[in-house]
Amino acid sequence: MSLSLLSRMKSKTGKDIDMDLGFDKDGLKMESAHLIQLFSPFVREGRMEHFKENMDKIFRKAIKFMVTMTRSRAIFVLVGKGLGQEYDPSTMQFQLTDSLDLDQRFLVDFFVSPALRKIGTADGRKFDRNFILCKAGVVIRRNNTTPPSSTEKSTEKSIKTES
């Protein structure tokens, strides 16, 4: 299936759902209140109003972003590969590490959040182009298992042939 066809199908489906169902503003307020209630035990004393305001803003922005992604003909992909892969600074942003010397190779131990990749444009063109809208947040560690050097490899071979 071509990306162009997939893009048109996604956009049409999103518009149909939006026209048929629309947004239930009261339902969204109830969902927002429910989320606030779920997280409220973790809010420090005296900070509840500030927390409610911020959570409500985050919820509204998330809904707006969802609508934008749904109506767009671009294709959005969450990128979160397997653990143990090498750290890639072009698609990942480290949240926590055991070293500040990032010249070495690092391995991903934990994905805090996935990356968001956009393929194509909002008008359904240029599917040969893609870019990272938001890098993945990761916890990384030094890769202490370095591949053996060429001299170590030759020593291993000679030991194996002698036995």
Coordinates of C-alpha atoms in Angstrom, one line a residue, residues 30-122:
M30 CA -15.4 14.8 32.8
E31 CA -12.3 12.9 31.5
S32 CA -10.0 15.8 32.4
A33 CA -11.5 15.9 35.9
H34 CA -11.1 12.1 36.2
L35 CA -7.4 12.3 35.3
I36 CA -6.9 15.1 37.8
Q37 CA -8.5 13.1 40.5
L38 CA -6.3 10.0 39.7
F39 CA -3.1 12.1 40.0
S40 CA -4.2 14.3 43.0
P41 CA -2.8 12.0 45.7
F42 CA 0.7 12.8 44.4
V43 CA 0.2 16.6 44.6
R44 CA 1.9 18.5 47.4
E45 CA -0.3 20.3 49.9
G46 CA -1.2 23.8 48.8
R47 CA -0.4 23.1 45.1
M48 CA -3.8 21.5 44.0
E49 CA -5.1 24.6 42.2
H50 CA -1.9 25.1 40.3
F51 CA -1.9 21.3 39.4
K52 CA -5.6 21.5 38.2
E53 CA -4.9 24.4 36.0
N54 CA -1.8 22.8 34.4
M55 CA -3.4 19.4 34.0
D56 CA -6.4 21.0 32.3
K57 CA -4.1 22.9 29.9
I58 CA -2.1 19.8 29.1
F59 CA -5.3 17.8 28.5
R60 CA -6.7 20.5 26.1
K61 CA -3.4 20.7 24.2
A62 CA -3.2 16.9 23.9
I63 CA -6.8 16.9 22.4
K64 CA -5.8 19.7 20.0
F65 CA -2.7 17.9 19.0
M66 CA -4.7 14.7 18.4
V67 CA -7.1 16.5 16.2
T68 CA -4.2 18.1 14.2
M69 CA -2.6 14.7 13.7
T70 CA -5.9 13.1 12.7
R71 CA -6.8 15.7 10.1
S72 CA -3.4 16.0 8.6
R73 CA -2.4 13.9 5.6
A74 CA 1.1 13.4 7.0
I75 CA 1.8 10.1 8.7
F76 CA 2.9 10.2 12.4
V77 CA 4.8 7.3 13.9
L78 CA 5.8 6.7 17.5
V79 CA 9.4 5.5 17.5
G80 CA 10.5 3.4 20.5
K81 CA 12.8 0.6 19.5
G82 CA 14.0 -2.2 21.7
L83 CA 16.0 -1.8 24.9
G84 CA 19.7 -2.5 24.6
Q85 CA 20.0 -0.6 21.3
E86 CA 22.7 2.0 20.9
Y87 CA 21.9 5.6 21.9
D88 CA 21.2 7.7 18.8
P89 CA 21.4 11.5 19.6
S90 CA 19.6 12.3 16.4
T91 CA 16.4 10.6 17.6
M92 CA 17.0 10.4 21.4
Q93 CA 17.5 12.8 24.3
F94 CA 19.0 11.3 27.4
Q95 CA 17.1 11.9 30.7
L96 CA 19.6 10.1 32.9
T97 CA 23.0 8.5 32.4
D98 CA 25.9 7.1 34.4
S99 CA 28.5 9.3 32.6
L100 CA 28.8 12.7 31.0
D101 CA 31.4 11.5 28.5
L102 CA 29.0 11.0 25.5
D103 CA 31.9 10.1 23.1
Q104 CA 31.6 6.5 24.1
R105 CA 28.9 4.1 22.9
F106 CA 25.9 4.0 25.1
L107 CA 23.0 1.5 25.4
V108 CA 19.3 2.4 26.1
D109 CA 18.1 0.9 29.4
F110 CA 14.7 2.6 29.5
F111 CA 12.4 4.7 27.3
V112 CA 10.9 7.5 29.3
S113 CA 8.9 8.6 26.2
P114 CA 9.0 7.6 22.5
A115 CA 10.1 9.7 19.7
L116 CA 7.5 11.2 17.3
R117 CA 8.4 11.0 13.6
K118 CA 6.4 12.8 10.9
I119 CA 6.4 11.4 7.3
G120 CA 5.3 13.7 4.5
T121 CA 3.5 17.0 4.7
A122 CA 0.1 18.0 5.9

